[in-house]
Short mmCIF file of C-alpha atoms and ligand atoms in Angstrom, two decimals:
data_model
loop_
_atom_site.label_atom_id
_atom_site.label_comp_id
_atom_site.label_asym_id
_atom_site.label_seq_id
_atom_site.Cartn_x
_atom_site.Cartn_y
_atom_site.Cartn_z
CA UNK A 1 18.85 -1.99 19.70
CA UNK A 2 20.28 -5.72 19.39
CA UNK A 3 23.67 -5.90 18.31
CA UNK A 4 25.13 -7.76 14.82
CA UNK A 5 26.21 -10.38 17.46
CA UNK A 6 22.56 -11.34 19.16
CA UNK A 7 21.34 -10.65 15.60
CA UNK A 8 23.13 -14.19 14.09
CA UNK A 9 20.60 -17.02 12.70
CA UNK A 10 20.21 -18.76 16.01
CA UNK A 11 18.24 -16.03 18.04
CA UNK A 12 16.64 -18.80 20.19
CA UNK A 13 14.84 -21.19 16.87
CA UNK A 14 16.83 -23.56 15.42
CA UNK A 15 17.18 -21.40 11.69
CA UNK A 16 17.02 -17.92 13.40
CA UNK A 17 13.64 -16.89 11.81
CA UNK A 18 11.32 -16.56 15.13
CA UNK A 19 12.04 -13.25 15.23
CA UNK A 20 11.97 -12.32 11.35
CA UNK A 21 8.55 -14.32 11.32
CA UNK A 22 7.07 -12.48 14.12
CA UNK A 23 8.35 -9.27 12.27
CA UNK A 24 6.63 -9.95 9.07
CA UNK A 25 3.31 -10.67 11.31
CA UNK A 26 4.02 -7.26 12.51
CA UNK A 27 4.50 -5.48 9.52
CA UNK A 28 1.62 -6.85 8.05
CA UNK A 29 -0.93 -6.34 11.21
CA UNK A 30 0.45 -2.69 10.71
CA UNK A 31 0.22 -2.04 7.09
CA UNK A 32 -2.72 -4.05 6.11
CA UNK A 33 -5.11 -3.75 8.53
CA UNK A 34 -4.13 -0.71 10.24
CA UNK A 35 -2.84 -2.07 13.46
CA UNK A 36 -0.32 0.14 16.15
CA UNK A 37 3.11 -1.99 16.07
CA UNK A 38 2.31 -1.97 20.26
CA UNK A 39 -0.40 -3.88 19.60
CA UNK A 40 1.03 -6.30 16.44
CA UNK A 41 3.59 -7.02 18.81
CA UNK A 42 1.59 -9.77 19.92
CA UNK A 43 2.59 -11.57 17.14
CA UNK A 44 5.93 -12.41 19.07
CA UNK A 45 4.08 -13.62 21.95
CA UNK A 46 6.00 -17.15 23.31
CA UNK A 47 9.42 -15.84 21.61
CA UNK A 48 12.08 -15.59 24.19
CA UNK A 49 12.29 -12.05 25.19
CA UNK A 50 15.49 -11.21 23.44
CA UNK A 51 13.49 -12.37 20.18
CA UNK A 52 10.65 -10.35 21.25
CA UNK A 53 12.74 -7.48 21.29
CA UNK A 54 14.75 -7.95 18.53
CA UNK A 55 11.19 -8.95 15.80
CA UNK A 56 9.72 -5.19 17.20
CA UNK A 57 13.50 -3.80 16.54
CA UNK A 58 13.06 -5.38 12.76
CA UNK A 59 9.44 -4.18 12.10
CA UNK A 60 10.22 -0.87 13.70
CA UNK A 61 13.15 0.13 11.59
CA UNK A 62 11.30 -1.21 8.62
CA UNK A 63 8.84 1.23 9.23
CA UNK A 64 10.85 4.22 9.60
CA UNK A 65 12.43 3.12 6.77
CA UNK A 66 9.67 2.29 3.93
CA UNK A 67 10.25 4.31 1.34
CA UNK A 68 13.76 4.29 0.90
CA UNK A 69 13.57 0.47 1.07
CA UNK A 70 10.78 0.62 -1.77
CA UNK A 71 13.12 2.22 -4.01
CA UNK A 72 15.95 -0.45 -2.98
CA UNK A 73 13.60 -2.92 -3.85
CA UNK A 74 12.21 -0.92 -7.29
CA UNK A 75 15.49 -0.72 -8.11
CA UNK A 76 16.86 -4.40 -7.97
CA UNK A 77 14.16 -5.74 -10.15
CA UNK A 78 11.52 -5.25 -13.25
CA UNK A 79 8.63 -6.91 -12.05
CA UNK A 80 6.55 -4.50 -9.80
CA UNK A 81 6.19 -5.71 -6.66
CA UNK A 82 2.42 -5.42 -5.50
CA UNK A 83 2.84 -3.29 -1.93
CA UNK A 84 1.10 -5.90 0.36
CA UNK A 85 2.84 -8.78 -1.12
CA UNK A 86 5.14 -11.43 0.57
CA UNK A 87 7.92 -10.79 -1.00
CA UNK A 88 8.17 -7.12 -0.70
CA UNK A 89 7.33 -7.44 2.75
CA UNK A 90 10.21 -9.93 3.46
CA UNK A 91 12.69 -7.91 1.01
CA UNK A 92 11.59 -5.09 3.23
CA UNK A 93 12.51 -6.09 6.31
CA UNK A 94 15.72 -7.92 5.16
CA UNK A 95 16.75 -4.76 3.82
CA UNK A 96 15.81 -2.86 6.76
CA UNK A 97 17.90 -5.08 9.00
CA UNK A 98 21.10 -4.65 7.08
CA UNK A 99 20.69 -0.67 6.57
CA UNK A 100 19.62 -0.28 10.11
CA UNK A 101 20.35 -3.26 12.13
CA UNK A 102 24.48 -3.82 11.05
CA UNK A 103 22.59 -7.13 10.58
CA UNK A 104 25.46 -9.75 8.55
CA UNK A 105 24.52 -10.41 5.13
CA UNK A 106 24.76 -13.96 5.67
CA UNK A 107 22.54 -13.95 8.12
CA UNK A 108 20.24 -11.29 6.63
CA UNK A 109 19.63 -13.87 3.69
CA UNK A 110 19.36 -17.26 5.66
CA UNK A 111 16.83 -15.68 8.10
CA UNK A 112 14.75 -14.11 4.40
CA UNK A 113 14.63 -17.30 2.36
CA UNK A 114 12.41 -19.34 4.73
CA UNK A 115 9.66 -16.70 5.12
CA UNK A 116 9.16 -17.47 1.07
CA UNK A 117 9.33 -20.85 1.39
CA UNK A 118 6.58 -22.31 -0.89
CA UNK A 119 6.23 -18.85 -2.50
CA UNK A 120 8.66 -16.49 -4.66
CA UNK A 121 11.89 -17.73 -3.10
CA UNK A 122 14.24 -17.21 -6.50
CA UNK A 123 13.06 -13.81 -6.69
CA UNK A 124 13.70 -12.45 -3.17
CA UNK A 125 17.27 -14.51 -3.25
CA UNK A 126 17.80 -12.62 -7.03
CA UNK A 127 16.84 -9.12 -5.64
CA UNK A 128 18.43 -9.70 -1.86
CA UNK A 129 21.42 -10.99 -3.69
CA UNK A 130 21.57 -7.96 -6.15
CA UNK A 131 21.35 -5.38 -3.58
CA UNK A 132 24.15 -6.76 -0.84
CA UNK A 133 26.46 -7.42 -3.67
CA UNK A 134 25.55 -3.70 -4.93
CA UNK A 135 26.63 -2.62 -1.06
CA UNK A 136 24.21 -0.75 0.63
CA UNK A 137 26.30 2.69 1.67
CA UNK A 138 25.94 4.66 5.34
CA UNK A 139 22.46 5.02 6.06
CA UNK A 140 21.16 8.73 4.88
CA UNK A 141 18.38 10.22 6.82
CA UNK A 142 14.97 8.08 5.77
CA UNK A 143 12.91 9.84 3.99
CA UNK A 144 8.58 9.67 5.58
CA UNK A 145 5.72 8.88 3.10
CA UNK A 146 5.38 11.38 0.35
CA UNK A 147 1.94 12.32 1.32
CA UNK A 148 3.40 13.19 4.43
CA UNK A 149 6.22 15.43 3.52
CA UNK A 150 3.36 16.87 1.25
CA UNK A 151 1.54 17.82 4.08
CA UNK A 152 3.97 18.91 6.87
CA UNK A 153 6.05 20.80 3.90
CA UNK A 154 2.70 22.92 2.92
CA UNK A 155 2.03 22.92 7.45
CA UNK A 156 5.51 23.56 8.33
CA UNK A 157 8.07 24.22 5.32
CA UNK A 158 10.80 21.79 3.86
CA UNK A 159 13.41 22.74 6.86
CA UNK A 160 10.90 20.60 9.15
CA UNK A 161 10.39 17.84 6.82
CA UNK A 162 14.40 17.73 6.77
CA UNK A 163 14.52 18.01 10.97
CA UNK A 164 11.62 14.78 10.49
CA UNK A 165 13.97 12.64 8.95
CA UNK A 166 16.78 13.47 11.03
CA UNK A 167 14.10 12.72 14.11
CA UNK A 168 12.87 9.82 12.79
CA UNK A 169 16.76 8.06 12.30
CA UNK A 170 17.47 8.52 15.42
CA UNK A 171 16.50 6.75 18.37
CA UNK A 172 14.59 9.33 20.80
CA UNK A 173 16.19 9.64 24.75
CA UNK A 174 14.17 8.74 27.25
CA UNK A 175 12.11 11.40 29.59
CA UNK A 176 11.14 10.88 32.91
CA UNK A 177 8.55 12.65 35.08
CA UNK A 178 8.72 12.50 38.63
CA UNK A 179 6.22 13.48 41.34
CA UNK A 180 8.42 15.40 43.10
CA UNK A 181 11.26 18.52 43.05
CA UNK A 182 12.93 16.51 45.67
CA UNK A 183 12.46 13.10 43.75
CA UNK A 184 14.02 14.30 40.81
CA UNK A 185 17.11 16.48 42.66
CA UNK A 186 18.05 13.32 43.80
CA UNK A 187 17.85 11.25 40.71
CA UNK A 188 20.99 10.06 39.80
CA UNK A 189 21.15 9.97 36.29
CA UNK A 190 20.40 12.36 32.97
CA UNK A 191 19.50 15.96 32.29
CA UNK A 192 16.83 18.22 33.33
CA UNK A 193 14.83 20.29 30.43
CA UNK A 194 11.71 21.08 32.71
CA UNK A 195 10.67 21.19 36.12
CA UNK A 196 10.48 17.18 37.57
CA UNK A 197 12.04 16.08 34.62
CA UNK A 198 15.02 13.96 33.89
CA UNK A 199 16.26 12.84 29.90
CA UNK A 200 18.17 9.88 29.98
CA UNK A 201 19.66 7.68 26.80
CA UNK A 202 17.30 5.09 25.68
CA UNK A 203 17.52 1.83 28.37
CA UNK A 204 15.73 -0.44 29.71
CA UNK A 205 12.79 0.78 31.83
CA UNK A 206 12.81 -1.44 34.55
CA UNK A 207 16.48 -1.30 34.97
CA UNK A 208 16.31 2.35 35.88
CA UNK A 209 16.83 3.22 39.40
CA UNK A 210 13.34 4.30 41.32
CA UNK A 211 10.68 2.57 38.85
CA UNK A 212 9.06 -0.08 41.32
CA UNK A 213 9.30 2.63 43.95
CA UNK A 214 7.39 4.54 41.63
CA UNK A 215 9.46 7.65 41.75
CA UNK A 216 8.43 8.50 37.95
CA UNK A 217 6.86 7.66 35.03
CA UNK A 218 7.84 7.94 31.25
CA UNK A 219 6.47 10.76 29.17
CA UNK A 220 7.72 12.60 26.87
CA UNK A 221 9.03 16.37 28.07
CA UNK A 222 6.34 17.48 25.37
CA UNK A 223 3.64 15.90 26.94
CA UNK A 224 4.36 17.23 30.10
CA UNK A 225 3.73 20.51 29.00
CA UNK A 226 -0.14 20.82 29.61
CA UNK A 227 -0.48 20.09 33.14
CA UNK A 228 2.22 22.35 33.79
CA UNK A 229 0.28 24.78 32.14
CA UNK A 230 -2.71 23.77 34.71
CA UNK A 231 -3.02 26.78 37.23
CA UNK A 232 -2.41 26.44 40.66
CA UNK A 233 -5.40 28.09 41.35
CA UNK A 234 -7.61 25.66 39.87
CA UNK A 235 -7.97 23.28 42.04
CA UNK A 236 -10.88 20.75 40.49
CA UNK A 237 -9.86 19.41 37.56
CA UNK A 238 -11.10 17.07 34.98
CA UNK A 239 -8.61 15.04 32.99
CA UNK A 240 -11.72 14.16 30.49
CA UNK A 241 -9.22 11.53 28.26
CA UNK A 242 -7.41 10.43 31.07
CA UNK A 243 -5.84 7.16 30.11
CA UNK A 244 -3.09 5.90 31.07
CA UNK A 245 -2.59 8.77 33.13
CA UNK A 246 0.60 10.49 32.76
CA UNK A 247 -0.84 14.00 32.77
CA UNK A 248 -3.33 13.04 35.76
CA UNK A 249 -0.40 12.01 37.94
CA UNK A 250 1.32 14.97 37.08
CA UNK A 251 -1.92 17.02 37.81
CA UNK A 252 -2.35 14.78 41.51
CA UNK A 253 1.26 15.02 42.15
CA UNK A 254 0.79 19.18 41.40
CA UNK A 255 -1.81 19.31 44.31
CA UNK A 256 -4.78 19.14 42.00
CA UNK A 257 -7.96 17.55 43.04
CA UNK A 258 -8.21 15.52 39.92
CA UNK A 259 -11.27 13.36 38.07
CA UNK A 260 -9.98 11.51 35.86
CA UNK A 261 -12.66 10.00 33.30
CA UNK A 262 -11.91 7.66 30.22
CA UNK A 263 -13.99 5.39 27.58
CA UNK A 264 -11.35 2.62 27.81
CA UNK A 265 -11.90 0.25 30.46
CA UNK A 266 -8.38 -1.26 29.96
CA UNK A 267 -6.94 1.75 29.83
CA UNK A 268 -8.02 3.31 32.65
CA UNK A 269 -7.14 0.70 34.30
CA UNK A 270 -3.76 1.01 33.74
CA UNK A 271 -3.94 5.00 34.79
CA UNK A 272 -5.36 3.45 38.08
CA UNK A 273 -2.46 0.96 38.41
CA UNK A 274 0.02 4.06 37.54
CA UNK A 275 -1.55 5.70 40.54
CA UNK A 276 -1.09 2.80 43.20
CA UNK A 277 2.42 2.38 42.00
CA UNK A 278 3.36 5.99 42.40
CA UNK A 279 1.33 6.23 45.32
CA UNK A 280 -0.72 9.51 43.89
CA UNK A 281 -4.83 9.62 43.88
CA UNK A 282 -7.34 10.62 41.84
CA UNK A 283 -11.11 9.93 41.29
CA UNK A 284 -11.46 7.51 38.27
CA UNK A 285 -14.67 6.98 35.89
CA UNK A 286 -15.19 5.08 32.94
CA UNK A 287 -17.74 6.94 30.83
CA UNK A 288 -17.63 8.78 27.63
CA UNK A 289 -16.92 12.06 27.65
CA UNK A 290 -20.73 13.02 26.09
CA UNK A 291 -22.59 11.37 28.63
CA UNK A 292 -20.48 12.79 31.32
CA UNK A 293 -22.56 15.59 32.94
CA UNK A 294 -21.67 16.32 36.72
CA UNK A 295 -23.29 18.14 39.25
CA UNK A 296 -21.04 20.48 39.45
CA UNK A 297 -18.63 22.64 37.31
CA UNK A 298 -14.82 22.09 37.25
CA UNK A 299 -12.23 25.09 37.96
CA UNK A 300 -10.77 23.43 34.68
CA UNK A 301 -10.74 20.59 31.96
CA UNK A 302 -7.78 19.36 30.32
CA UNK A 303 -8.68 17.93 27.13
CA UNK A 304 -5.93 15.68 25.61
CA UNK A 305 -7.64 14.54 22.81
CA UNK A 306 -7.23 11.60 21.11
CA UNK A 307 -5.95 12.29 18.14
CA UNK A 308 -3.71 11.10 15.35
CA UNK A 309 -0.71 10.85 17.16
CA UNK A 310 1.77 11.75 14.12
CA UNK A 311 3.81 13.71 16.71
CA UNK A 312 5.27 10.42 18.33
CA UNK A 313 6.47 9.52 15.11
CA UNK A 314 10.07 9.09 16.52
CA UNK A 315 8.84 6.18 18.69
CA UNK A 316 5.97 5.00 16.52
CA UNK A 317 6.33 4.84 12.87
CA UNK A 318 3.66 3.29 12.20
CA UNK A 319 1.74 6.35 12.91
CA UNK A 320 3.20 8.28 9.47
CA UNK A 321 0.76 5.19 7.42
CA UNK A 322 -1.86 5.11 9.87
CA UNK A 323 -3.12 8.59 9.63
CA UNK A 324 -4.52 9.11 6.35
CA UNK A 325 -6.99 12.57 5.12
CA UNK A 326 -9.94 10.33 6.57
CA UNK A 327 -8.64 8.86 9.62
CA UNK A 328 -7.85 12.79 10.39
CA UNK A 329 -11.28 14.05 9.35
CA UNK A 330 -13.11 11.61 11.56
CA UNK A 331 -10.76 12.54 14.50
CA UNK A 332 -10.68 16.37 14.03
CA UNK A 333 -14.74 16.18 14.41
CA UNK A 334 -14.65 14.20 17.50
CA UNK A 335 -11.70 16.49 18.53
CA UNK A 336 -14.29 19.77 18.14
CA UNK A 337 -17.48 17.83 19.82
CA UNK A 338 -14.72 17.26 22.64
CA UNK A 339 -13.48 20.81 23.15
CA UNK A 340 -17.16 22.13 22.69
CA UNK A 341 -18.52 19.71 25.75
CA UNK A 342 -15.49 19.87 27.74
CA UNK A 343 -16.63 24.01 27.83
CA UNK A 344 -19.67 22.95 29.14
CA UNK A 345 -18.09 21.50 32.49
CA UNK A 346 -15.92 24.68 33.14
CA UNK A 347 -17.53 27.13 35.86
CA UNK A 348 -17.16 30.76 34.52
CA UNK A 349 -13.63 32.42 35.16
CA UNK A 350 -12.35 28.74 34.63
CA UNK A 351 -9.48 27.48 32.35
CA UNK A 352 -9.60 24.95 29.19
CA UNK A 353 -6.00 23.30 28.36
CA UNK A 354 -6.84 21.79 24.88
CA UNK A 355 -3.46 19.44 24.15
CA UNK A 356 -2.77 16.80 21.38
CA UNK A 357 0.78 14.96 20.24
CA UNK A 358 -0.27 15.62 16.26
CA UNK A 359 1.87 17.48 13.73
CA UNK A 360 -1.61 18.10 11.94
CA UNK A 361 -3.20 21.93 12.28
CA UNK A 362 -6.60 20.46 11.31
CA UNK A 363 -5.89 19.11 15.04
CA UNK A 364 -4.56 21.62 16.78
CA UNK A 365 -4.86 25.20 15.47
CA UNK A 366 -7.66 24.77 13.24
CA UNK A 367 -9.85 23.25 16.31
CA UNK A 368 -9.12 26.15 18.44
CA UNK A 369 -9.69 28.92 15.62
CA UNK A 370 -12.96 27.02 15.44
CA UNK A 371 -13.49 26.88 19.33
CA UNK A 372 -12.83 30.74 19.81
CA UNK A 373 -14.99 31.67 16.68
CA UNK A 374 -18.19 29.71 18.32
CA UNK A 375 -17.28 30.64 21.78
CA UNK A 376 -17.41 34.09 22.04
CA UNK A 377 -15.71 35.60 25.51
CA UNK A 378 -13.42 32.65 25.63
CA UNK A 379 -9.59 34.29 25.32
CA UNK A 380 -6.15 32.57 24.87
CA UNK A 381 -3.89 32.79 27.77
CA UNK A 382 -0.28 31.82 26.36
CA UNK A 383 1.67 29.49 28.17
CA UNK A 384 4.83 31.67 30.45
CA UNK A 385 8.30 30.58 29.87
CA UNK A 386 8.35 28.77 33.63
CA UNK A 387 5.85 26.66 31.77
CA UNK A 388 8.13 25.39 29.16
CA UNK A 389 11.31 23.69 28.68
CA UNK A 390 14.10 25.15 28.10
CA UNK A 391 14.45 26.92 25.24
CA UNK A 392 10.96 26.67 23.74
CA UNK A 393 9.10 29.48 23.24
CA UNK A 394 5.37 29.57 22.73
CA UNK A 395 3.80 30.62 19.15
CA UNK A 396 2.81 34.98 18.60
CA UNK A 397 -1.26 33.54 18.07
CA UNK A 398 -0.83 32.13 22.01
CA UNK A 399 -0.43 28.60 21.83
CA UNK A 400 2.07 26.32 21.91
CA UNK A 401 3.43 24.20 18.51
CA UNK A 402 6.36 21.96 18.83
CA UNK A 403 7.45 20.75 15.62
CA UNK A 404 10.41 18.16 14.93
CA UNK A 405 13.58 20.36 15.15
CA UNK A 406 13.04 22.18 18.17
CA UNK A 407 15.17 21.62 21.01
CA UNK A 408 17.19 18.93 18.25
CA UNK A 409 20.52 19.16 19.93
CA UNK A 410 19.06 18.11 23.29
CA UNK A 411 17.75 15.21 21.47
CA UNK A 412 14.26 16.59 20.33
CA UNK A 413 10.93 16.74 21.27
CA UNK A 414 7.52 14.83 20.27
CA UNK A 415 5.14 17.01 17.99
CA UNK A 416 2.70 18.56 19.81
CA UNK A 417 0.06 21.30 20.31
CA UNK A 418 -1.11 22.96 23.32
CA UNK A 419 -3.86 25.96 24.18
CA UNK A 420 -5.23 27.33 27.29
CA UNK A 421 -8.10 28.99 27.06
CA UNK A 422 -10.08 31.37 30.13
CA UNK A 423 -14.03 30.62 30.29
CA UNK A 424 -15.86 34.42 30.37
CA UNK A 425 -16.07 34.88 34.07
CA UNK A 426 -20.10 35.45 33.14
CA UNK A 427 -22.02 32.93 30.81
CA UNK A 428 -22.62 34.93 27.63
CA UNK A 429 -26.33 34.77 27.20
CA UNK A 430 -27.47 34.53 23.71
CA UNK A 431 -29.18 37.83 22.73
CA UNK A 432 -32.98 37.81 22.67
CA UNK A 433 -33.90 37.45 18.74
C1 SAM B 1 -4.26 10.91 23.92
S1 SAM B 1 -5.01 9.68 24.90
C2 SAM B 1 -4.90 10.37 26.50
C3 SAM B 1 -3.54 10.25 27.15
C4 SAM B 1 -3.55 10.67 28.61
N1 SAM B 1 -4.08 12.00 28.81
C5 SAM B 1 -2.18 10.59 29.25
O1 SAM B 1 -1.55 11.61 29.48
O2 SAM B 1 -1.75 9.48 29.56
C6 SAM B 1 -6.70 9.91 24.52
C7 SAM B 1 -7.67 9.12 25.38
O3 SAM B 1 -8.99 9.56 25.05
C8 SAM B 1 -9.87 8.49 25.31
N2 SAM B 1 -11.14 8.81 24.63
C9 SAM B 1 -11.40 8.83 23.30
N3 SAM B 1 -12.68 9.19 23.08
C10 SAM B 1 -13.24 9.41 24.28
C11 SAM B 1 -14.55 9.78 24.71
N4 SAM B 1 -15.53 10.01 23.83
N5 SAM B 1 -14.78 9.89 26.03
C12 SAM B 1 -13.80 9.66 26.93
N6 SAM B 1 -12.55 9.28 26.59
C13 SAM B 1 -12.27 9.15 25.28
C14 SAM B 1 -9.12 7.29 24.79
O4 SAM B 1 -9.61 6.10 25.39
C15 SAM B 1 -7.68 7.62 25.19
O5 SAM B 1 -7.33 6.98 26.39
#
């Protein structure tokens, strides 16, 4: 996070107001048309990197922010504010930069003013003005959307909407996976929740020791999770949403013989540049999944399913205003025609690992009620405690949930869900009508 002293007016343009430009590009790309803040980011492209840095730092904490900032704004002034307007947007990230960015006021106002030049520049001054002088007091845990706390209060109960705020204000460690027990024994820094796992404090990637080596990759210790729930006894595996790869270098680095398929080109190519640079192998394809039918069955699929994502919310706000009732409806059907083909590639006796980082059941449980329902012979086969960190336990219906709160003191965990499932070791033939 930048500190109050690289966040002064001159941040590499003459006013200061690169970065806060770039962030309100961001902010936009993300609320308006529906962007990830990864890929807004682009709007900072030709910044120094510093600035770079710092416009993703602004648009970030606006995001985890939003509503409390609303009410800020609400509060300061009579005219209502349409949500996609200028000024909100600038009073938004002004205000996000002095709650969560120790950001000086005077520089929180002479980087605002010229983003409304030409436009509503009394009012932002009068409601900017208003609030600093009102003194904005220690930051309380932001609250998410309201739709959201709706729907992970009726999920989860209020005690996990209150451990999603604490998540959400505080900026997630850093997990490491390495390919090795003998890589990670001798890593010298952080602290080990899993098997080939280190948690440091957030840094810089590339300044960690080991990372052009290509001792380990970044993942959260969530995420890990489903390959280590891969048995050792299948050996042919299909990583049918593969990209960019964390769970298939896992699987390689485990000893699996591992096909890795994905619909992104791009992506997948980035799962085959994680390979070289770790120096681990797997067979790659680009294909969808649906017109993926080998010649052979697999000992197992892992289907991490693309999904919502509102588990990562910690790292990716954006994902709490991106996910709306449709976006999830669309995914949750793709989600079942996933799980119901990826059953067609198992041999019988084989194993299904169904995993995705949402905190929505429609993704998770609901799609594996729906699974076992249609597939009779198919049977849960819970995860074993050697198969999870430290001091997570799996659910009594035989999967895995992680919910925000778990593991909190250790500096949390992303949201996820996780099943394994065991193919009949005969195909069920349907019974003559
Ligand atoms: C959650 S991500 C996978 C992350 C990956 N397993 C990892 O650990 O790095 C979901 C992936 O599914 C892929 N995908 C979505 N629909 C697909 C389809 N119909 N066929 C194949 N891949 C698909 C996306 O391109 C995306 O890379």
């Amino acid at each position: 996070m930048p500190s109050p002293e690289t966040d002064s007016p001159h941040d590499g343009t003459p006013d200061g107001t690169g970065a806060r430009r770039a962030a309100l590009i961001m902010l936009d790309a993300v609320l308006r048309k529906g962007q990830t803040l990864d890929s807004a980011a682009s709007a900072a492209r030709g910044l120094p990197p510093a600035d770079a840095a710092h416009a993703s730092a602004i648009a970030g904490e606006t995001l985890r922010r939003l509503p409390d900032l609303d009410e800020l704004i609400d509060s300061a002034t009579r005219q209502r504010l349409p949500d996609d307007s200028k000024a909100r947007m600038v009073l938004r990230l002004a205000l996000a930069q002095k709650i969560g960015l120790d950001t000086p006021d005077h520089a929180i106002v002479a980087t605002a003013l010229p983003l409304v030049d030409g436009g509503p520049r009394r009012l932002v001054h009068g409601v900017l003005g208003t609030l600093l002088r009102r003194g904005l007091g220690p930051p309380e845990d932001p609250r998410l959307p309201p739709e959201v706390e709706q729907r992970w209060a009726a999920a989860w109960g209020e005690p996990t909407v209150l451990a999603a705020r604490a998540a959400i204000a505080r900026r997630p460690p850093l997990d490491l996976s390495f390919a090795t027990d003998e890589a990670a024994a001798a890593f010298p820094l952080g602290t080990t929740l899993a098997p080939r796992h280190r948690r440091l404090q957030p840094a810089e990637i590339t300044s960690i020791p080991g990372f052009a080596e290509g001792q380990w990759w970044v993942q959260d210790v969530a995420a890990e999770i489903p390959a280590h729930m891969m048995l050792a006894v299948w050996l042919n595996v299909l990583d049918l949403c593969a990209a960019p790869g964390g769970k298939t270098m896992q699987l390689a680095a485990a000893g699996h013989k591992v096909t890795a398929l994905d619909r992104s080109k791009s992506r997948l190519a980035r799962l085959t540049e994680n390979l070289a640079r770790t120096g681990l192998a797997a067979k790659t394809i680009v294909a969808d999944a649906f017109d993926y039918h080998p010649a052979e069955l697999f000992d197992a699929v892992l289907v991490d399913a693309p999904c919502s994502a509102t588990g990562t919310f910690r790292r990716h706000p954006e994902v709490l205003y991106r996910a709306r009732p449709s976006v999830i409806a669309e995914l949750t059907d793709l989600q079942t025609r996933l799980i119901n083909h990826a059953a067609t590639l198992i041999r019988p006796g084989g194993g299904l690992i169904y995993a995705v980082c949402s905190l929505e059941p429609e993704e998770g449980e609901a799609i594996v009620t729906s699974f076992l329902a249609s597939h009779p012979g198919f049977t849960l086969l819970p995860p074993t405690p050697g198969e999870l960190p430290d001091g997570v336990t799996s659910s009594p219906e035989g999967w895995l949930r992680i919910l925000p709160g778990m593991l909190a003191d250790a500096g949390g965990l992303d949201g996820f869900f996780v099943a394994r499932l065991l193919a009949p070791s005969k195909r069920l033939v349907a019974p003559a009508k």
